[in-house]
Amino acid sequence: MSTAISTNTQTTVEWFYACNVIDVPPNGGVCVKYDDVQIALFRFARRDAWYATQNLCPHRQQMALSRGMTGTHNGEPKVACPFHKKTFSLEDGRCLSDETECSLTTYPVKVENDKVYIGIMQEA
Amino acid sequence: MKIVIIGNGMVSYKFCEKILSKLPAQAAEIVVFGEEPRPAYDRVHLSEFFAGKTADDLLMAPADWYASNHITLHLGDPVQQIDRSNKTVHSYKGITEAYDYLVIATGSSAFVPPIPGVDKKGVFIYRTIEDLELMRDYAPKAKRGVVIGGGLLGLEAAKALLDLGISDTHVIEFAPRLMPRQIDESGSRILEQQLKQLGLQVHTNKNTSEVLGDETITGLQFADESILEADMLVISAGIKPRDELAKLSGLETGHRGGIVVNEHLQTTDPEIYAIGECALYHGMIYGLVAPGYEMAEVVASHIAGEAQQKTFTGFDMSTKLKLIGVDVASFGDPFVSAETSRSIVFEDTMKGVYKRISITNDGKYLLGGILIGDADAYNMLLQTSKNKVVLPPNPEDVLLGSRGGSQEAGPGVLGLPDDAIICSCESVSKGAICGAVEAGNETLDAVKKCTKAGTCCGGCTPMVKDLITGTMKAQGKYIRNVICEHFAYSRQELYDLIRIKDVRSFDEALDHYGHGDGCEVCKPVVASIMASLWNDMILDKGNDVVQDSNDRFLANIQKGGTYSVVPRIPGGEITPAKLLVIAQVALKYNLYTKITGGQRIDLFGAHLSDLPDIWEELIEAGFESGHAYGKALRTVKSCVGSTWCRFGLHDSVSFAIQIEERYRGLRAPHKIKSAVSGCIRECAEAQSKDFGIIATEKGWNLYVGGNGGSKPQHAILLAADLDSETCIRYIDRFLMFYIKTADPLTRTATWLNKLDGGITYLRNVVINDSLGIAEELDKEMQALVDKYKCEWKEVVESPELRKRFNHFVNAPGAKDPTVKFDNMREQKKAAEWK
């Protein structure tokens, strides 16, 4: 299963291997190290969907989103930061509980042979 | 326009507030003279000064409120002369102020009966904060305290003596009954009996003839020749209007005191008004704050020249109060004669409840009544009598509730007419409250802000809440208390469903009773319910991801993303050897250490991946999880008790340890704190806990529903003089009942405040088994106790669970490189966040 991958003339996606499916708790998240970048990876087992965002919560600059609780609001997947319960959409990264808050960077995810890959946009 | 106000008490303050709101900004120059050294404070709640409130807490408004509203306030400077022909006043400190309007709000002083010896050392009056400070300084020397006066204020003063730690306190009343103005003899008997249980001896029909002793009081001599030894006396036998200045200025005053006023509260000089307890209207002094506020409103409206002039036409003197934990209320005319009315009386000497209502001969209208021991129905009855609401066919239903049928007794607060006054302190009508709700103020706070209802004594709060709910319902708004969009049930409903279906994981709960994926609201609720029901390991069965973040990692997340670790130290007792282990662990893992408020030690700044190693060492040394991260029993604090303390009655430490070990790991709708004190000095502060235990001569007193935090609340006595076994049984039932019925994230204090029937109902459930569920509650609690395991021990022993404590899934063991610390006082602290 994989999510849509956007490619156009300017950018390409470079996929890196993050972990195995079994390493990620169903309906939970983990933090993935990609060089110096920390990425929060979420597994929605009930709908067989994967999402990835920056691990840093923009509110207080805490590396915590991967430890946040996942859920949905009117069907839209979201994560709540464990610090102050700000919630962010996992589809486009916007803050759902505070319009003035910065949005999260999101990353595409794909799963092949029980291995999870996260896509990084590369400028062509 | 220039307005001078003499006196700075509650009514004076209220007048300032009202006149400011009625006049354009700075249209009037306002000058206030106060005799006391501090600005107006809340005298109604004076006894709370001994229950921990400071003088500042009691202020009606801070000193700078006056300045910021352009009011000149002269404190500690009473007016000594009014020059009516020149319209000026002269103060003690020599200030002269001219006035256009003068408002006298000098209040009253304590009436001291002319008994020989009242000037002796150890004799006090109960009126101002200064009086209270004198009492507080003297009380530690006193063993037996006596109050002369069994009225409202006298009983308040007696409570103050109890609060000061004088457990041997007596009340002397000249009349044959307590509170002779408010209640009848049967009511007084029940009240006396209840007060006696709380350590207060009442002597009625006693005429004090002399205060005994040389310089210092040693006792009281009565006219019947009996003697009562005492080393502290408080006189609270009534009030005396402060009318001396008015008298001196040639204004008319009453025979027994009070400045004569008309319906505009004007004195015999129409430019001078008198309001509050110094004013005499139709031969009556109104010694309560609500009529004082009404007078302030009338005068402010008169001076401001409002189109709709209000007048003062007397005031309903109905009252409801909690006297030393006992409800006492009287409303309407409590003493209607037998010819013009019939009465319905309910008396229960077992529970100490007395209720009497008087109704018209035709059974249609309620005239008045008295409630002792249980005054929950007060507001409703008051409004029923005031607004001449027609009684139900069986009028006793309004007293006893409808029995046997399912329909409600009477139409409730929603059946009142729009002009029914709901908040009598601020004169807010039902119509005003409903209007505010319709305009979108749909929470209690919003309605309070908008209408001021419930902001003074708070007695009308339950009715305001009912009006909010009722109005919203009438608008067709859905106000069922459901958890969130994923579960259309209340917590209590979900608790029962999960129990019946034996649901053990969040996914199962969602499959059976919910829809969608869940969220950060319902997940921890379901997790908590399952933990309360089954006490399974909370990280098993995929439930780790539905725990609140702290529960998921069995530690408290702190600034910077590190965690803190709190090992259980039951009752706050710890051996030096164990202290050494904590020190070694803290040094090894570079942790900041601090003693907590709950007599434990908190170790801060632990990396996620270090948590299992830290706990492995702690568990090896005999520690176990302190559940500081959970909505669970936290700590059972204790004083040192009878093993060392020269005052201790029982071994509070051993009992605290026994209790902490019984309920450790118990998960609930919110955190639970407890404490055990070895004597009435209450060093463990048990009355601020969800459940607190205080040793008495005969056993333990059990208090429930206390709270610290932002809205502190004292716990209420559930049962007295219990043996240890009974005490634990009652705690079992109390906690289990709370766990079963409370809303999510509701502390016991809030739960008890919302519980229909309050402490009386709870007592019935826990002690008298009124619901027939006591055995079930006992069994359920025992099952939870038997199933307890230290969850950290389970993690330490499971390689699978230990894996979850890595920061990076693809770099196990590597720590979060962004974690930063600073130094402070030879330890570390989290780097400040942005």
mmCIF file with all atom_site columns, N, CA and C in Angstrom, chain A residues 18 23 25-33 38 46-47 60-63 67 69-74 78 82-85 87, chain B residues 485-486 507 510-511 517-518 520 523-524 545 547-549 552-553 557-558 560-561 563 807-810 816-818 833-834:
data_model
loop_
_atom_site.group_PDB
_atom_site.id
_atom_site.type_symbol
_atom_site.label_atom_id
_atom_site.label_alt_id
_atom_site.label_comp_id
_atom_site.label_asym_id
_atom_site.label_entity_id
_atom_site.label_seq_id
_atom_site.pdbx_PDB_ins_code
_atom_site.Cartn_x
_atom_site.Cartn_y
_atom_site.Cartn_z
_atom_site.occupancy
_atom_site.B_iso_or_equiv
_atom_site.pdbx_formal_charge
_atom_site.auth_seq_id
_atom_site.auth_comp_id
_atom_site.auth_asym_id
_atom_site.auth_atom_id
_atom_site.pdbx_PDB_model_num
ATOM 1   N N  . ALA A 1 18  ? 12.763  3.543  6.537  1.00 0.00 ? 18  ALA A N  1
ATOM 2   C CA . ALA A 1 18  ? 12.659  4.035  7.917  1.00 0.00 ? 18  ALA A CA 1
ATOM 3   C C  . ALA A 1 18  ? 12.719  2.894  8.924  1.00 0.00 ? 18  ALA A C  1
ATOM 4   N N  . ASP A 1 23  ? 7.699   -2.607 13.642 1.00 0.00 ? 23  ASP A N  1
ATOM 5   C CA . ASP A 1 23  ? 8.340   -1.730 14.628 1.00 0.00 ? 23  ASP A CA 1
ATOM 6   C C  . ASP A 1 23  ? 7.423   -0.601 15.109 1.00 0.00 ? 23  ASP A C  1
ATOM 7   N N  . PRO A 1 25  ? 3.906   0.695  16.570 1.00 0.00 ? 25  PRO A N  1
ATOM 8   C CA . PRO A 1 25  ? 2.700   0.196  17.222 1.00 0.00 ? 25  PRO A CA 1
ATOM 9   C C  . PRO A 1 25  ? 1.458   0.577  16.428 1.00 0.00 ? 25  PRO A C  1
ATOM 10  N N  . PRO A 1 26  ? 0.509   -0.383 16.252 1.00 0.00 ? 26  PRO A N  1
ATOM 11  C CA . PRO A 1 26  ? -0.720  -0.063 15.519 1.00 0.00 ? 26  PRO A CA 1
ATOM 12  C C  . PRO A 1 26  ? -1.415  1.136  16.168 1.00 0.00 ? 26  PRO A C  1
ATOM 13  N N  . ASN A 1 27  ? -1.844  2.086  15.320 1.00 0.00 ? 27  ASN A N  1
ATOM 14  C CA . ASN A 1 27  ? -2.531  3.301  15.788 1.00 0.00 ? 27  ASN A CA 1
ATOM 15  C C  . ASN A 1 27  ? -1.666  4.182  16.686 1.00 0.00 ? 27  ASN A C  1
ATOM 16  N N  . GLY A 1 28  ? -0.342  4.049  16.506 1.00 0.00 ? 28  GLY A N  1
ATOM 17  C CA . GLY A 1 28  ? 0.570   4.892  17.276 1.00 0.00 ? 28  GLY A CA 1
ATOM 18  C C  . GLY A 1 28  ? 1.628   5.482  16.377 1.00 0.00 ? 28  GLY A C  1
ATOM 19  N N  . GLY A 1 29  ? 2.638   6.079  17.002 1.00 0.00 ? 29  GLY A N  1
ATOM 20  C CA . GLY A 1 29  ? 3.694   6.704  16.224 1.00 0.00 ? 29  GLY A CA 1
ATOM 21  C C  . GLY A 1 29  ? 5.075   6.349  16.739 1.00 0.00 ? 29  GLY A C  1
ATOM 22  N N  . VAL A 1 30  ? 6.076   6.577  15.893 1.00 0.00 ? 30  VAL A N  1
ATOM 23  C CA . VAL A 1 30  ? 7.474   6.454  16.312 1.00 0.00 ? 30  VAL A CA 1
ATOM 24  C C  . VAL A 1 30  ? 8.241   7.626  15.711 1.00 0.00 ? 30  VAL A C  1
ATOM 25  N N  . CYS A 1 31  ? 9.467   7.838  16.229 1.00 0.00 ? 31  CYS A N  1
ATOM 26  C CA . CYS A 1 31  ? 10.310  8.893  15.679 1.00 0.00 ? 31  CYS A CA 1
ATOM 27  C C  . CYS A 1 31  ? 11.406  8.258  14.829 1.00 0.00 ? 31  CYS A C  1
ATOM 28  N N  . VAL A 1 32  ? 11.556  8.781  13.606 1.00 0.00 ? 32  VAL A N  1
ATOM 29  C CA . VAL A 1 32  ? 12.545  8.241  12.670 1.00 0.00 ? 32  VAL A CA 1
ATOM 30  C C  . VAL A 1 32  ? 13.660  9.268  12.495 1.00 0.00 ? 32  VAL A C  1
ATOM 31  N N  . LYS A 1 33  ? 14.901  8.755  12.542 1.00 0.00 ? 33  LYS A N  1
ATOM 32  C CA . LYS A 1 33  ? 16.064  9.642  12.374 1.00 0.00 ? 33  LYS A CA 1
ATOM 33  C C  . LYS A 1 33  ? 16.464  9.620  10.899 1.00 0.00 ? 33  LYS A C  1
ATOM 34  N N  . GLN A 1 38  ? 14.426  14.858 12.439 1.00 0.00 ? 38  GLN A N  1
ATOM 35  C CA . GLN A 1 38  ? 13.582  13.907 13.160 1.00 0.00 ? 38  GLN A CA 1
ATOM 36  C C  . GLN A 1 38  ? 12.194  13.923 12.531 1.00 0.00 ? 38  GLN A C  1
ATOM 37  N N  . ARG A 1 46  ? -6.308  0.855  11.725 1.00 0.00 ? 46  ARG A N  1
ATOM 38  C CA . ARG A 1 46  ? -7.735  0.599  11.463 1.00 0.00 ? 46  ARG A CA 1
ATOM 39  C C  . ARG A 1 46  ? -8.125  0.956  10.032 1.00 0.00 ? 46  ARG A C  1
ATOM 40  N N  . ARG A 1 47  ? -7.434  1.944  9.454  1.00 0.00 ? 47  ARG A N  1
ATOM 41  C CA . ARG A 1 47  ? -7.746  2.307  8.063  1.00 0.00 ? 47  ARG A CA 1
ATOM 42  C C  . ARG A 1 47  ? -6.575  1.995  7.133  1.00 0.00 ? 47  ARG A C  1
ATOM 43  N N  . ARG A 1 60  ? 5.920   24.964 21.006 1.00 0.00 ? 60  ARG A N  1
ATOM 44  C CA . ARG A 1 60  ? 7.007   25.240 21.954 1.00 0.00 ? 60  ARG A CA 1
ATOM 45  C C  . ARG A 1 60  ? 8.314   24.602 21.522 1.00 0.00 ? 60  ARG A C  1
ATOM 46  N N  . GLN A 1 61  ? 8.413   24.276 20.238 1.00 0.00 ? 61  GLN A N  1
ATOM 47  C CA . GLN A 1 61  ? 9.648   23.733 19.675 1.00 0.00 ? 61  GLN A CA 1
ATOM 48  C C  . GLN A 1 61  ? 10.103  22.470 20.404 1.00 0.00 ? 61  GLN A C  1
ATOM 49  N N  . GLN A 1 62  ? 9.153   21.559 20.644 1.00 0.00 ? 62  GLN A N  1
ATOM 50  C CA . GLN A 1 62  ? 9.494   20.333 21.352 1.00 0.00 ? 62  GLN A CA 1
ATOM 51  C C  . GLN A 1 62  ? 9.473   19.142 20.402 1.00 0.00 ? 62  GLN A C  1
ATOM 52  N N  . MET A 1 63  ? 10.465  18.261 20.551 1.00 0.00 ? 63  MET A N  1
ATOM 53  C CA . MET A 1 63  ? 10.561  17.059 19.718 1.00 0.00 ? 63  MET A CA 1
ATOM 54  C C  . MET A 1 63  ? 9.632   15.991 20.294 1.00 0.00 ? 63  MET A C  1
ATOM 55  N N  . ARG A 1 67  ? 5.312   11.025 19.936 1.00 0.00 ? 67  ARG A N  1
ATOM 56  C CA . ARG A 1 67  ? 4.764   10.441 21.165 1.00 0.00 ? 67  ARG A CA 1
ATOM 57  C C  . ARG A 1 67  ? 3.332   10.897 21.405 1.00 0.00 ? 67  ARG A C  1
ATOM 58  N N  . MET A 1 69  ? -0.853  11.446 20.731 1.00 0.00 ? 69  MET A N  1
ATOM 59  C CA . MET A 1 69  ? -1.948  10.517 20.503 1.00 0.00 ? 69  MET A CA 1
ATOM 60  C C  . MET A 1 69  ? -2.579  10.799 19.142 1.00 0.00 ? 69  MET A C  1
ATOM 61  N N  . THR A 1 70  ? -2.844  9.751  18.380 1.00 0.00 ? 70  THR A N  1
ATOM 62  C CA . THR A 1 70  ? -3.443  9.926  17.066 1.00 0.00 ? 70  THR A CA 1
ATOM 63  C C  . THR A 1 70  ? -4.958  9.824  17.179 1.00 0.00 ? 70  THR A C  1
ATOM 64  N N  . GLY A 1 71  ? -5.622  10.277 16.133 1.00 0.00 ? 71  GLY A N  1
ATOM 65  C CA . GLY A 1 71  ? -7.080  10.190 16.129 1.00 0.00 ? 71  GLY A CA 1
ATOM 66  C C  . GLY A 1 71  ? -7.618  10.835 14.884 1.00 0.00 ? 71  GLY A C  1
ATOM 67  N N  . THR A 1 72  ? -8.939  11.026 14.844 1.00 0.00 ? 72  THR A N  1
ATOM 68  C CA . THR A 1 72  ? -9.531  11.725 13.701 1.00 0.00 ? 72  THR A CA 1
ATOM 69  C C  . THR A 1 72  ? -10.481 12.791 14.205 1.00 0.00 ? 72  THR A C  1
ATOM 70  N N  . HIS A 1 73  ? -10.674 13.819 13.367 1.00 0.00 ? 73  HIS A N  1
ATOM 71  C CA . HIS A 1 73  ? -11.695 14.821 13.614 1.00 0.00 ? 73  HIS A CA 1
ATOM 72  C C  . HIS A 1 73  ? -12.520 14.894 12.337 1.00 0.00 ? 73  HIS A C  1
ATOM 73  N N  . ASN A 1 74  ? -13.795 14.530 12.427 1.00 0.00 ? 74  ASN A N  1
ATOM 74  C CA . ASN A 1 74  ? -14.644 14.415 11.237 1.00 0.00 ? 74  ASN A CA 1
ATOM 75  C C  . ASN A 1 74  ? -13.942 13.630 10.133 1.00 0.00 ? 74  ASN A C  1
ATOM 76  N N  . LYS A 1 78  ? -5.365  13.071 12.609 1.00 0.00 ? 78  LYS A N  1
ATOM 77  C CA . LYS A 1 78  ? -4.673  14.145 13.330 1.00 0.00 ? 78  LYS A CA 1
ATOM 78  C C  . LYS A 1 78  ? -3.804  13.548 14.419 1.00 0.00 ? 78  LYS A C  1
ATOM 79  N N  . PRO A 1 82  ? 1.793   15.889 22.982 1.00 0.00 ? 82  PRO A N  1
ATOM 80  C CA . PRO A 1 82  ? 1.650   15.543 24.403 1.00 0.00 ? 82  PRO A CA 1
ATOM 81  C C  . PRO A 1 82  ? 1.870   16.726 25.345 1.00 0.00 ? 82  PRO A C  1
ATOM 82  N N  . PHE A 1 83  ? 2.468   17.800 24.868 1.00 0.00 ? 83  PHE A N  1
ATOM 83  C CA . PHE A 1 83  ? 2.747   18.905 25.786 1.00 0.00 ? 83  PHE A CA 1
ATOM 84  C C  . PHE A 1 83  ? 1.512   19.735 26.106 1.00 0.00 ? 83  PHE A C  1
ATOM 85  N N  . HIS A 1 84  ? 0.885   20.295 25.073 1.00 0.00 ? 84  HIS A N  1
ATOM 86  C CA . HIS A 1 84  ? -0.256  21.181 25.342 1.00 0.00 ? 84  HIS A CA 1
ATOM 87  C C  . HIS A 1 84  ? -1.475  20.820 24.512 1.00 0.00 ? 84  HIS A C  1
ATOM 88  N N  . LYS A 1 85  ? -1.478  19.583 23.972 1.00 0.00 ? 85  LYS A N  1
ATOM 89  C CA . LYS A 1 85  ? -2.635  19.063 23.246 1.00 0.00 ? 85  LYS A CA 1
ATOM 90  C C  . LYS A 1 85  ? -3.043  19.897 22.032 1.00 0.00 ? 85  LYS A C  1
ATOM 91  N N  . THR A 1 87  ? -3.564  20.138 18.245 1.00 0.00 ? 87  THR A N  1
ATOM 92  C CA . THR A 1 87  ? -3.761  19.052 17.291 1.00 0.00 ? 87  THR A CA 1
ATOM 93  C C  . THR A 1 87  ? -3.445  19.520 15.872 1.00 0.00 ? 87  THR A C  1
ATOM 94  N N  . GLU B 2 485 ? -16.990 12.877 19.490 1.00 0.00 ? 485 GLU B N  1
ATOM 95  C CA . GLU B 2 485 ? -17.685 12.465 18.263 1.00 0.00 ? 485 GLU B CA 1
ATOM 96  C C  . GLU B 2 485 ? -17.603 10.960 18.014 1.00 0.00 ? 485 GLU B C  1
ATOM 97  N N  . HIS B 2 486 ? -16.683 10.269 18.690 1.00 0.00 ? 486 HIS B N  1
ATOM 98  C CA . HIS B 2 486 ? -16.515 8.839  18.417 1.00 0.00 ? 486 HIS B CA 1
ATOM 99  C C  . HIS B 2 486 ? -17.350 7.936  19.314 1.00 0.00 ? 486 HIS B C  1
ATOM 100 N N  . ASP B 2 507 ? -9.623  -0.937 20.732 1.00 0.00 ? 507 ASP B N  1
ATOM 101 C CA . ASP B 2 507 ? -10.180 -1.327 19.437 1.00 0.00 ? 507 ASP B CA 1
ATOM 102 C C  . ASP B 2 507 ? -11.515 -2.056 19.598 1.00 0.00 ? 507 ASP B C  1
ATOM 103 N N  . LEU B 2 510 ? -14.176 0.441  20.435 1.00 0.00 ? 510 LEU B N  1
ATOM 104 C CA . LEU B 2 510 ? -14.552 1.204  19.248 1.00 0.00 ? 510 LEU B CA 1
ATOM 105 C C  . LEU B 2 510 ? -15.447 0.348  18.333 1.00 0.00 ? 510 LEU B C  1
ATOM 106 N N  . ASP B 2 511 ? -15.093 -0.939 18.184 1.00 0.00 ? 511 ASP B N  1
ATOM 107 C CA . ASP B 2 511 ? -15.890 -1.835 17.343 1.00 0.00 ? 511 ASP B CA 1
ATOM 108 C C  . ASP B 2 511 ? -17.321 -1.960 17.867 1.00 0.00 ? 511 ASP B C  1
ATOM 109 N N  . ASP B 2 517 ? -12.018 6.574  14.279 1.00 0.00 ? 517 ASP B N  1
ATOM 110 C CA . ASP B 2 517 ? -10.710 6.128  14.760 1.00 0.00 ? 517 ASP B CA 1
ATOM 111 C C  . ASP B 2 517 ? -10.439 6.487  16.212 1.00 0.00 ? 517 ASP B C  1
ATOM 112 N N  . GLY B 2 518 ? -11.322 7.224  16.843 1.00 0.00 ? 518 GLY B N  1
ATOM 113 C CA . GLY B 2 518 ? -11.036 7.691  18.204 1.00 0.00 ? 518 GLY B CA 1
ATOM 114 C C  . GLY B 2 518 ? -10.213 8.968  18.163 1.00 0.00 ? 518 GLY B C  1
ATOM 115 N N  . GLU B 2 520 ? -7.866  12.057 20.959 1.00 0.00 ? 520 GLU B N  1
ATOM 116 C CA . GLU B 2 520 ? -7.143  12.235 22.216 1.00 0.00 ? 520 GLU B CA 1
ATOM 117 C C  . GLU B 2 520 ? -8.094  12.460 23.396 1.00 0.00 ? 520 GLU B C  1
ATOM 118 N N  . LYS B 2 523 ? -9.820  8.276  23.802 1.00 0.00 ? 523 LYS B N  1
ATOM 119 C CA . LYS B 2 523 ? -8.845  7.204  24.041 1.00 0.00 ? 523 LYS B CA 1
ATOM 120 C C  . LYS B 2 523 ? -8.458  7.094  25.516 1.00 0.00 ? 523 LYS B C  1
ATOM 121 N N  . PRO B 2 524 ? -7.997  8.185  26.130 1.00 0.00 ? 524 PRO B N  1
ATOM 122 C CA . PRO B 2 524 ? -7.638  8.044  27.549 1.00 0.00 ? 524 PRO B CA 1
ATOM 123 C C  . PRO B 2 524 ? -8.829  7.733  28.449 1.00 0.00 ? 524 PRO B C  1
ATOM 124 N N  . VAL B 2 545 ? -0.992  2.802  23.049 1.00 0.00 ? 545 VAL B N  1
ATOM 125 C CA . VAL B 2 545 ? -1.137  4.009  22.232 1.00 0.00 ? 545 VAL B CA 1
ATOM 126 C C  . VAL B 2 545 ? -2.402  4.809  22.562 1.00 0.00 ? 545 VAL B C  1
ATOM 127 N N  . GLN B 2 547 ? -3.195  5.394  25.815 1.00 0.00 ? 547 GLN B N  1
ATOM 128 C CA . GLN B 2 547 ? -2.968  6.020  27.123 1.00 0.00 ? 547 GLN B CA 1
ATOM 129 C C  . GLN B 2 547 ? -2.545  7.463  26.902 1.00 0.00 ? 547 GLN B C  1
ATOM 130 N N  . ASP B 2 548 ? -2.873  8.304  27.853 1.00 0.00 ? 548 ASP B N  1
ATOM 131 C CA . ASP B 2 548 ? -2.330  9.658  27.840 1.00 0.00 ? 548 ASP B CA 1
ATOM 132 C C  . ASP B 2 548 ? -0.814  9.529  27.793 1.00 0.00 ? 548 ASP B C  1
ATOM 133 N N  . SER B 2 549 ? -0.152  10.523 27.199 1.00 0.00 ? 549 SER B N  1
ATOM 134 C CA . SER B 2 549 ? 1.283   10.432 26.959 1.00 0.00 ? 549 SER B CA 1
ATOM 135 C C  . SER B 2 549 ? 2.059   9.975  28.200 1.00 0.00 ? 549 SER B C  1
ATOM 136 N N  . ARG B 2 552 ? 1.543   6.371  28.828 1.00 0.00 ? 552 ARG B N  1
ATOM 137 C CA . ARG B 2 552 ? 2.125   5.530  27.790 1.00 0.00 ? 552 ARG B CA 1
ATOM 138 C C  . ARG B 2 552 ? 3.586   5.230  28.100 1.00 0.00 ? 552 ARG B C  1
ATOM 139 N N  . PHE B 2 553 ? 4.287   6.224  28.674 1.00 0.00 ? 553 PHE B N  1
ATOM 140 C CA . PHE B 2 553 ? 5.705   6.003  28.994 1.00 0.00 ? 553 PHE B CA 1
ATOM 141 C C  . PHE B 2 553 ? 5.931   5.869  30.495 1.00 0.00 ? 553 PHE B C  1
ATOM 142 N N  . ILE B 2 557 ? 6.169   13.653 31.277 1.00 0.00 ? 557 ILE B N  1
ATOM 143 C CA . ILE B 2 557 ? 6.954   14.400 30.294 1.00 0.00 ? 557 ILE B CA 1
ATOM 144 C C  . ILE B 2 557 ? 7.180   15.809 30.827 1.00 0.00 ? 557 ILE B C  1
ATOM 145 N N  . GLN B 2 558 ? 8.380   16.309 30.674 1.00 0.00 ? 558 GLN B N  1
ATOM 146 C CA . GLN B 2 558 ? 8.714   17.633 31.195 1.00 0.00 ? 558 GLN B CA 1
ATOM 147 C C  . GLN B 2 558 ? 9.259   18.496 30.065 1.00 0.00 ? 558 GLN B C  1
ATOM 148 N N  . GLY B 2 560 ? 11.289  20.223 27.415 1.00 0.00 ? 560 GLY B N  1
ATOM 149 C CA . GLY B 2 560 ? 12.478  19.704 26.749 1.00 0.00 ? 560 GLY B CA 1
ATOM 150 C C  . GLY B 2 560 ? 12.326  18.272 26.287 1.00 0.00 ? 560 GLY B C  1
ATOM 151 N N  . GLY B 2 561 ? 11.265  17.576 26.754 1.00 0.00 ? 561 GLY B N  1
ATOM 152 C CA . GLY B 2 561 ? 11.010  16.223 26.255 1.00 0.00 ? 561 GLY B CA 1
ATOM 153 C C  . GLY B 2 561 ? 11.649  15.118 27.084 1.00 0.00 ? 561 GLY B C  1
ATOM 154 N N  . TYR B 2 563 ? 11.871  13.088 30.944 1.00 0.00 ? 563 TYR B N  1
ATOM 155 C CA . TYR B 2 563 ? 10.820  12.626 31.852 1.00 0.00 ? 563 TYR B CA 1
ATOM 156 C C  . TYR B 2 563 ? 11.259  12.709 33.300 1.00 0.00 ? 563 TYR B C  1
ATOM 157 N N  . HIS B 2 807 ? 13.992  6.550  21.725 1.00 0.00 ? 807 HIS B N  1
ATOM 158 C CA . HIS B 2 807 ? 13.574  7.787  21.060 1.00 0.00 ? 807 HIS B CA 1
ATOM 159 C C  . HIS B 2 807 ? 13.467  7.571  19.552 1.00 0.00 ? 807 HIS B C  1
ATOM 160 N N  . PHE B 2 808 ? 14.489  6.922  18.966 1.00 0.00 ? 808 PHE B N  1
ATOM 161 C CA . PHE B 2 808 ? 14.465  6.689  17.517 1.00 0.00 ? 808 PHE B CA 1
ATOM 162 C C  . PHE B 2 808 ? 14.160  5.222  17.237 1.00 0.00 ? 808 PHE B C  1
ATOM 163 N N  . VAL B 2 809 ? 13.196  4.995  16.361 1.00 0.00 ? 809 VAL B N  1
ATOM 164 C CA . VAL B 2 809 ? 12.881  3.620  16.009 1.00 0.00 ? 809 VAL B CA 1
ATOM 165 C C  . VAL B 2 809 ? 14.027  2.992  15.214 1.00 0.00 ? 809 VAL B C  1
ATOM 166 N N  . ASN B 2 810 ? 14.761  3.806  14.455 1.00 0.00 ? 810 ASN B N  1
ATOM 167 C CA . ASN B 2 810 ? 15.818  3.267  13.592 1.00 0.00 ? 810 ASN B CA 1
ATOM 168 C C  . ASN B 2 810 ? 17.210  3.532  14.165 1.00 0.00 ? 810 ASN B C  1
ATOM 169 N N  . ASP B 2 816 ? 17.865  11.708 22.143 1.00 0.00 ? 816 ASP B N  1
ATOM 170 C CA . ASP B 2 816 ? 17.425  12.867 21.366 1.00 0.00 ? 816 ASP B CA 1
ATOM 171 C C  . ASP B 2 816 ? 18.498  13.950 21.465 1.00 0.00 ? 816 ASP B C  1
ATOM 172 N N  . PRO B 2 817 ? 19.184  14.254 20.336 1.00 0.00 ? 817 PRO B N  1
ATOM 173 C CA . PRO B 2 817 ? 20.285  15.228 20.411 1.00 0.00 ? 817 PRO B CA 1
ATOM 174 C C  . PRO B 2 817 ? 19.803  16.658 20.674 1.00 0.00 ? 817 PRO B C  1
ATOM 175 N N  . THR B 2 818 ? 18.505  16.902 20.546 1.00 0.00 ? 818 THR B N  1
ATOM 176 C CA . THR B 2 818 ? 18.041  18.282 20.747 1.00 0.00 ? 818 THR B CA 1
ATOM 177 C C  . THR B 2 818 ? 17.794  18.603 22.227 1.00 0.00 ? 818 THR B C  1
ATOM 178 N N  . TRP B 2 833 ? 12.115  27.021 27.066 1.00 0.00 ? 833 TRP B N  1
ATOM 179 C CA . TRP B 2 833 ? 11.560  26.857 25.714 1.00 0.00 ? 833 TRP B CA 1
ATOM 180 C C  . TRP B 2 833 ? 11.131  28.186 25.130 1.00 0.00 ? 833 TRP B C  1
ATOM 181 N N  . LYS B 2 834 ? 10.882  28.114 23.792 1.00 0.00 ? 834 LYS B N  1
ATOM 182 C CA . LYS B 2 834 ? 10.659  29.383 23.092 1.00 0.00 ? 834 LYS B CA 1
ATOM 183 C C  . LYS B 2 834 ? 9.196   29.761 23.129 1.00 0.00 ? 834 LYS B C  1
#
